[in-house]
Short mmCIF file of N, CA and C in Angstrom, two decimals:
data_model
loop_
_atom_site.label_atom_id
_atom_site.label_comp_id
_atom_site.label_asym_id
_atom_site.label_seq_id
_atom_site.Cartn_x
_atom_site.Cartn_y
_atom_site.Cartn_z
N MET A 1 186.08 356.80 203.88
CA MET A 1 185.95 355.66 203.01
C MET A 1 184.47 355.40 202.78
N GLU A 2 184.04 355.24 201.56
CA GLU A 2 182.66 354.98 201.23
C GLU A 2 182.53 353.58 200.63
N TYR A 3 181.42 352.94 200.93
CA TYR A 3 181.11 351.65 200.36
C TYR A 3 179.90 351.80 199.46
N LEU A 4 179.90 351.14 198.34
CA LEU A 4 178.76 351.18 197.43
C LEU A 4 178.01 349.87 197.52
N ILE A 5 176.71 349.96 197.73
CA ILE A 5 175.90 348.76 197.79
C ILE A 5 174.73 348.91 196.84
N PRO A 6 174.31 347.83 196.19
CA PRO A 6 173.14 347.92 195.31
C PRO A 6 171.87 348.01 196.14
N PHE A 7 170.89 348.75 195.64
CA PHE A 7 169.61 348.82 196.32
C PHE A 7 168.49 348.71 195.29
N SER A 8 167.30 348.45 195.80
CA SER A 8 166.15 348.26 194.94
C SER A 8 165.03 349.18 195.40
N HIS A 9 164.32 349.77 194.44
CA HIS A 9 163.18 350.60 194.79
C HIS A 9 161.98 349.74 195.12
N GLU A 10 161.96 348.51 194.69
CA GLU A 10 160.86 347.60 194.96
C GLU A 10 161.28 346.66 196.07
N GLY A 11 160.55 346.70 197.19
CA GLY A 11 160.93 345.90 198.35
C GLY A 11 160.80 344.41 198.11
N ALA A 12 159.89 343.98 197.23
CA ALA A 12 159.65 342.56 197.05
C ALA A 12 160.69 341.90 196.14
N SER A 13 161.37 342.68 195.34
CA SER A 13 162.31 342.12 194.38
C SER A 13 163.64 341.82 195.06
N ARG A 14 164.20 340.67 194.79
CA ARG A 14 165.50 340.31 195.34
C ARG A 14 166.64 340.71 194.41
N GLN A 15 166.35 340.99 193.16
CA GLN A 15 167.37 341.37 192.20
C GLN A 15 167.66 342.87 192.31
N PRO A 16 168.93 343.27 192.41
CA PRO A 16 169.23 344.69 192.48
C PRO A 16 168.87 345.39 191.17
N LYS A 17 168.34 346.60 191.31
CA LYS A 17 167.98 347.39 190.14
C LYS A 17 169.14 348.30 189.78
N ALA A 18 168.84 349.32 189.01
CA ALA A 18 169.89 350.13 188.40
C ALA A 18 170.63 351.04 189.37
N GLY A 19 170.06 351.36 190.53
CA GLY A 19 170.67 352.37 191.40
C GLY A 19 171.76 351.81 192.30
N LEU A 20 172.58 352.71 192.81
CA LEU A 20 173.57 352.37 193.81
C LEU A 20 173.42 353.33 194.97
N ALA A 21 173.41 352.82 196.18
CA ALA A 21 173.33 353.67 197.36
C ALA A 21 174.71 353.71 198.00
N SER A 22 175.09 354.84 198.51
CA SER A 22 176.39 354.92 199.18
C SER A 22 176.15 355.27 200.64
N PHE A 23 176.99 354.74 201.51
CA PHE A 23 176.94 355.08 202.92
C PHE A 23 178.35 355.05 203.46
N SER A 24 178.55 355.77 204.54
CA SER A 24 179.84 355.76 205.21
C SER A 24 179.71 354.91 206.46
N PRO A 25 180.68 354.05 206.74
CA PRO A 25 180.59 353.24 207.95
C PRO A 25 180.70 354.11 209.18
N PRO A 26 180.26 353.63 210.35
CA PRO A 26 180.37 354.41 211.57
C PRO A 26 181.82 354.68 211.96
N LEU A 27 181.99 355.30 213.09
CA LEU A 27 183.31 355.71 213.53
C LEU A 27 184.32 354.58 213.48
N ARG A 28 185.54 354.96 213.26
CA ARG A 28 186.60 353.98 213.14
C ARG A 28 186.81 353.23 214.46
N GLY A 29 187.05 351.95 214.37
CA GLY A 29 187.31 351.15 215.55
C GLY A 29 186.08 350.50 216.15
N THR A 30 184.93 350.66 215.54
CA THR A 30 183.73 350.04 216.08
C THR A 30 183.61 348.60 215.59
N LEU A 31 182.69 347.86 216.19
CA LEU A 31 182.47 346.47 215.82
C LEU A 31 181.98 346.36 214.38
N VAL A 32 181.15 347.31 213.96
CA VAL A 32 180.63 347.27 212.60
C VAL A 32 181.77 347.39 211.59
N GLN A 33 182.69 348.33 211.82
CA GLN A 33 183.80 348.47 210.88
C GLN A 33 184.69 347.23 210.92
N HIS A 34 184.85 346.67 212.10
CA HIS A 34 185.66 345.45 212.20
C HIS A 34 185.03 344.34 211.37
N CYS A 35 183.70 344.21 211.46
CA CYS A 35 183.02 343.17 210.69
C CYS A 35 183.06 343.46 209.20
N VAL A 36 183.05 344.73 208.83
CA VAL A 36 183.12 345.08 207.41
C VAL A 36 184.52 344.82 206.87
N SER A 37 185.53 345.14 207.67
CA SER A 37 186.89 345.03 207.17
C SER A 37 187.44 343.60 207.23
N GLN A 38 187.00 342.80 208.20
CA GLN A 38 187.51 341.45 208.35
C GLN A 38 186.34 340.49 208.53
N LYS A 39 186.43 339.35 207.92
CA LYS A 39 185.40 338.33 208.09
C LYS A 39 185.81 337.42 209.24
N CYS A 40 185.60 337.86 210.47
CA CYS A 40 185.96 337.02 211.61
C CYS A 40 184.84 336.01 211.86
N ALA A 41 185.15 334.96 212.55
CA ALA A 41 184.19 333.87 212.79
C ALA A 41 182.98 334.35 213.59
N LEU A 42 183.22 335.18 214.61
CA LEU A 42 182.12 335.68 215.42
C LEU A 42 181.15 336.51 214.60
N CYS A 43 181.68 337.36 213.73
CA CYS A 43 180.83 338.20 212.89
C CYS A 43 179.99 337.37 211.94
N VAL A 44 180.58 336.33 211.39
CA VAL A 44 179.84 335.47 210.46
C VAL A 44 178.74 334.73 211.21
N ILE A 45 179.03 334.23 212.41
CA ILE A 45 178.04 333.51 213.20
C ILE A 45 176.90 334.44 213.59
N LEU A 46 177.22 335.64 214.08
CA LEU A 46 176.18 336.57 214.49
C LEU A 46 175.32 337.00 213.33
N SER A 47 175.92 337.23 212.18
CA SER A 47 175.13 337.66 211.04
C SER A 47 174.23 336.53 210.53
N SER A 48 174.67 335.29 210.64
CA SER A 48 173.84 334.18 210.18
C SER A 48 172.73 333.86 211.18
N LEU A 49 172.94 334.09 212.46
CA LEU A 49 171.93 333.79 213.48
C LEU A 49 170.95 334.93 213.70
N ARG A 50 171.21 336.09 213.16
CA ARG A 50 170.39 337.27 213.43
C ARG A 50 168.91 337.03 213.12
N GLY A 51 168.60 336.48 211.96
CA GLY A 51 167.21 336.25 211.59
C GLY A 51 166.53 335.24 212.48
N VAL A 52 167.24 334.18 212.83
CA VAL A 52 166.68 333.13 213.68
C VAL A 52 166.41 333.68 215.08
N LEU A 53 167.35 334.45 215.63
CA LEU A 53 167.17 335.00 216.97
C LEU A 53 166.01 335.98 217.01
N VAL A 54 165.88 336.82 216.00
CA VAL A 54 164.78 337.77 215.96
C VAL A 54 163.46 337.03 215.89
N PHE A 55 163.39 335.97 215.09
CA PHE A 55 162.15 335.19 214.98
C PHE A 55 161.75 334.61 216.33
N TYR A 56 162.67 333.96 217.02
CA TYR A 56 162.32 333.33 218.28
C TYR A 56 162.04 334.36 219.37
N LEU A 57 162.71 335.48 219.36
CA LEU A 57 162.42 336.52 220.34
C LEU A 57 161.02 337.09 220.11
N LEU A 58 160.65 337.30 218.86
CA LEU A 58 159.31 337.80 218.58
C LEU A 58 158.25 336.77 218.94
N PHE A 59 158.51 335.50 218.70
CA PHE A 59 157.54 334.47 219.06
C PHE A 59 157.39 334.37 220.57
N THR A 60 158.49 334.49 221.30
CA THR A 60 158.42 334.47 222.76
C THR A 60 157.64 335.67 223.28
N ALA A 61 157.85 336.83 222.67
CA ALA A 61 157.08 338.01 223.06
C ALA A 61 155.60 337.82 222.76
N THR A 62 155.30 337.15 221.66
CA THR A 62 153.90 336.86 221.32
C THR A 62 153.27 335.96 222.37
N LEU A 63 153.99 334.94 222.81
CA LEU A 63 153.46 334.06 223.85
C LEU A 63 153.18 334.83 225.14
N GLY A 64 154.08 335.72 225.50
CA GLY A 64 153.86 336.54 226.69
C GLY A 64 152.66 337.45 226.56
N ALA A 65 152.50 338.03 225.37
CA ALA A 65 151.35 338.91 225.14
C ALA A 65 150.04 338.12 225.18
N VAL A 66 150.04 336.92 224.62
CA VAL A 66 148.83 336.08 224.66
C VAL A 66 148.48 335.75 226.10
N PHE A 67 149.48 335.40 226.90
CA PHE A 67 149.23 335.09 228.31
C PHE A 67 148.65 336.29 229.04
N GLY A 68 149.26 337.45 228.87
CA GLY A 68 148.81 338.65 229.57
C GLY A 68 147.40 339.07 229.17
N VAL A 69 147.14 339.10 227.87
CA VAL A 69 145.83 339.53 227.39
C VAL A 69 144.75 338.54 227.81
N THR A 70 145.03 337.26 227.68
CA THR A 70 144.02 336.25 228.05
C THR A 70 143.74 336.28 229.55
N THR A 71 144.77 336.44 230.35
CA THR A 71 144.58 336.50 231.80
C THR A 71 143.74 337.71 232.18
N CYS A 72 144.05 338.87 231.60
CA CYS A 72 143.29 340.08 231.91
C CYS A 72 141.85 339.99 231.42
N LEU A 73 141.66 339.48 230.21
CA LEU A 73 140.29 339.35 229.69
C LEU A 73 139.48 338.36 230.52
N SER A 74 140.09 337.29 230.94
CA SER A 74 139.40 336.31 231.76
C SER A 74 139.00 336.92 233.11
N ALA A 75 139.89 337.69 233.70
CA ALA A 75 139.57 338.34 234.97
C ALA A 75 138.45 339.37 234.80
N GLN A 76 138.45 340.09 233.67
CA GLN A 76 137.40 341.08 233.42
C GLN A 76 136.05 340.41 233.19
N ILE A 77 136.05 339.36 232.39
CA ILE A 77 134.79 338.69 232.06
C ILE A 77 134.20 338.00 233.29
N ARG A 78 135.04 337.35 234.05
CA ARG A 78 134.58 336.62 235.23
C ARG A 78 134.36 337.54 236.43
N GLU A 79 134.82 338.78 236.34
CA GLU A 79 134.73 339.77 237.42
C GLU A 79 135.30 339.24 238.72
N GLU A 80 136.42 338.56 238.59
CA GLU A 80 137.08 337.97 239.75
C GLU A 80 138.59 338.19 239.60
N PRO A 81 139.10 339.35 240.00
CA PRO A 81 140.54 339.60 239.81
C PRO A 81 141.39 338.74 240.75
N ASP A 82 142.61 338.49 240.32
CA ASP A 82 143.59 337.72 241.10
C ASP A 82 143.14 336.30 241.41
N SER A 83 142.47 335.68 240.47
CA SER A 83 142.05 334.29 240.65
C SER A 83 143.05 333.37 239.96
N PRO A 84 143.43 332.28 240.59
CA PRO A 84 144.34 331.33 239.93
C PRO A 84 143.75 330.74 238.66
N LEU A 85 142.41 330.67 238.59
CA LEU A 85 141.78 330.14 237.38
C LEU A 85 142.05 331.05 236.17
N ASP A 86 142.11 332.36 236.39
CA ASP A 86 142.44 333.28 235.30
C ASP A 86 143.85 333.00 234.77
N TYR A 87 144.76 332.72 235.66
CA TYR A 87 146.14 332.42 235.24
C TYR A 87 146.21 331.06 234.54
N PHE A 88 145.39 330.11 234.99
CA PHE A 88 145.34 328.83 234.30
C PHE A 88 144.81 329.02 232.87
N ILE A 89 143.78 329.82 232.72
CA ILE A 89 143.22 330.07 231.39
C ILE A 89 144.25 330.76 230.49
N GLY A 90 144.98 331.74 231.04
CA GLY A 90 146.03 332.42 230.27
C GLY A 90 147.15 331.47 229.86
N GLY A 91 147.57 330.61 230.79
CA GLY A 91 148.60 329.63 230.45
C GLY A 91 148.13 328.62 229.43
N CYS A 92 146.87 328.22 229.54
CA CYS A 92 146.32 327.26 228.58
C CYS A 92 146.24 327.88 227.18
N ALA A 93 145.83 329.15 227.10
CA ALA A 93 145.79 329.82 225.80
C ALA A 93 147.18 329.94 225.20
N THR A 94 148.17 330.21 226.04
CA THR A 94 149.55 330.29 225.56
C THR A 94 150.02 328.95 225.02
N GLY A 95 149.69 327.88 225.71
CA GLY A 95 150.03 326.54 225.23
C GLY A 95 149.34 326.21 223.93
N ALA A 96 148.10 326.66 223.78
CA ALA A 96 147.38 326.41 222.53
C ALA A 96 148.03 327.14 221.36
N VAL A 97 148.50 328.37 221.60
CA VAL A 97 149.21 329.11 220.54
C VAL A 97 150.52 328.40 220.18
N LEU A 98 151.22 327.90 221.19
CA LEU A 98 152.45 327.16 220.92
C LEU A 98 152.16 325.90 220.11
N GLY A 99 151.09 325.19 220.45
CA GLY A 99 150.72 324.00 219.69
C GLY A 99 150.32 324.33 218.26
N ALA A 100 149.65 325.47 218.07
CA ALA A 100 149.29 325.89 216.72
C ALA A 100 150.53 326.24 215.91
N ARG A 101 151.52 326.79 216.57
CA ARG A 101 152.76 327.16 215.88
C ARG A 101 153.51 325.94 215.36
N VAL A 102 153.52 324.87 216.14
CA VAL A 102 154.25 323.67 215.72
C VAL A 102 153.36 322.67 215.01
N HIS A 103 152.08 323.02 214.80
CA HIS A 103 151.12 322.17 214.08
C HIS A 103 150.97 320.81 214.74
N SER A 104 150.81 320.82 216.07
CA SER A 104 150.68 319.54 216.78
C SER A 104 149.64 319.68 217.90
N TYR A 105 148.60 318.84 217.82
CA TYR A 105 147.58 318.85 218.87
C TYR A 105 148.17 318.37 220.20
N MET A 106 149.01 317.37 220.14
CA MET A 106 149.58 316.82 221.37
C MET A 106 150.47 317.86 222.08
N THR A 107 151.29 318.56 221.32
CA THR A 107 152.13 319.60 221.91
C THR A 107 151.27 320.71 222.49
N GLY A 108 150.22 321.09 221.78
CA GLY A 108 149.33 322.14 222.28
C GLY A 108 148.62 321.74 223.56
N THR A 109 148.15 320.50 223.62
CA THR A 109 147.45 320.02 224.82
C THR A 109 148.40 319.94 226.00
N THR A 110 149.58 319.38 225.77
CA THR A 110 150.57 319.26 226.84
C THR A 110 151.02 320.64 227.33
N ALA A 111 151.29 321.53 226.39
CA ALA A 111 151.72 322.88 226.77
C ALA A 111 150.60 323.63 227.48
N CYS A 112 149.37 323.42 227.04
CA CYS A 112 148.21 324.04 227.69
C CYS A 112 148.13 323.63 229.15
N LEU A 113 148.19 322.35 229.41
CA LEU A 113 148.14 321.87 230.79
C LEU A 113 149.37 322.30 231.58
N GLY A 114 150.55 322.19 230.97
CA GLY A 114 151.78 322.55 231.67
C GLY A 114 151.86 324.02 232.02
N PHE A 115 151.62 324.89 231.03
CA PHE A 115 151.66 326.33 231.28
C PHE A 115 150.54 326.75 232.22
N GLY A 116 149.35 326.17 232.04
CA GLY A 116 148.22 326.54 232.88
C GLY A 116 148.43 326.17 234.34
N ILE A 117 148.85 324.95 234.58
CA ILE A 117 149.08 324.50 235.97
C ILE A 117 150.22 325.28 236.60
N THR A 118 151.30 325.51 235.84
CA THR A 118 152.43 326.27 236.37
C THR A 118 152.02 327.69 236.73
N ALA A 119 151.27 328.35 235.85
CA ALA A 119 150.84 329.73 236.11
C ALA A 119 149.91 329.78 237.32
N ALA A 120 148.98 328.82 237.42
CA ALA A 120 148.06 328.79 238.56
C ALA A 120 148.81 328.55 239.86
N LEU A 121 149.78 327.64 239.85
CA LEU A 121 150.56 327.38 241.06
C LEU A 121 151.40 328.59 241.46
N PHE A 122 151.95 329.31 240.48
CA PHE A 122 152.69 330.53 240.80
C PHE A 122 151.77 331.56 241.44
N LYS A 123 150.55 331.70 240.93
CA LYS A 123 149.61 332.66 241.49
C LYS A 123 149.20 332.25 242.90
N ILE A 124 148.90 330.97 243.11
CA ILE A 124 148.55 330.51 244.45
C ILE A 124 149.72 330.72 245.40
N GLY A 125 150.92 330.41 244.93
CA GLY A 125 152.11 330.59 245.77
C GLY A 125 152.35 332.04 246.13
N ASN A 126 152.13 332.96 245.20
CA ASN A 126 152.31 334.38 245.50
C ASN A 126 151.25 334.87 246.49
N LYS A 127 150.03 334.38 246.37
CA LYS A 127 148.97 334.79 247.29
C LYS A 127 149.21 334.27 248.70
N GLU A 128 149.74 333.06 248.81
CA GLU A 128 149.92 332.44 250.12
C GLU A 128 151.32 332.63 250.69
N GLY A 129 152.20 333.24 249.93
CA GLY A 129 153.54 333.54 250.44
C GLY A 129 154.50 332.37 250.41
N TRP A 130 154.33 331.46 249.48
CA TRP A 130 155.26 330.34 249.36
C TRP A 130 156.63 330.85 248.96
N ARG A 131 157.66 330.16 249.42
CA ARG A 131 159.04 330.50 249.04
C ARG A 131 159.76 329.24 248.59
N LEU A 132 160.48 329.36 247.47
CA LEU A 132 161.24 328.22 246.97
C LEU A 132 162.56 328.07 247.70
N THR A 133 163.09 329.18 248.18
CA THR A 133 164.35 329.17 248.91
C THR A 133 164.13 329.89 250.23
N GLY A 134 165.01 329.65 251.16
CA GLY A 134 164.94 330.34 252.45
C GLY A 134 165.45 331.76 252.34
N PRO A 135 165.46 332.44 253.45
CA PRO A 135 165.98 333.82 253.43
C PRO A 135 167.48 333.81 253.11
N PRO A 136 167.98 334.89 252.54
CA PRO A 136 169.41 334.92 252.20
C PRO A 136 170.29 334.87 253.46
N LYS A 137 171.39 334.15 253.34
CA LYS A 137 172.34 334.04 254.45
C LYS A 137 173.41 335.10 254.26
N LEU A 138 173.57 335.92 255.25
CA LEU A 138 174.58 336.98 255.18
C LEU A 138 175.77 336.67 256.01
#
């Protein structure tokens, strides 16, 4: 079974042009064929949330990358590896990026302090061997 879908040679245009592309769906019985053949509620929800989920996952990955790069650069510049201050600076930079994303100075300042203090406390706790829970009970 083949499906015909309109396609465009110009990526920026939303209007379909003159061509038609054909493709065959994957093997019979897969989720994709189920979604193509029937409009179930789960398929509609997943297809509508796909763009939103990808956006937030990429933004979360960006925050992690900002934290990692800033922490490493701070440690290199200060020539003091494994310092809690480096982690505070990385957390603060991450909070500033979050504040820039939501266009709010207050959110950026609060996130800067919150992420920075949390990251520094985690680093201090790892260095000193702090534990949030006791040993596992068997």
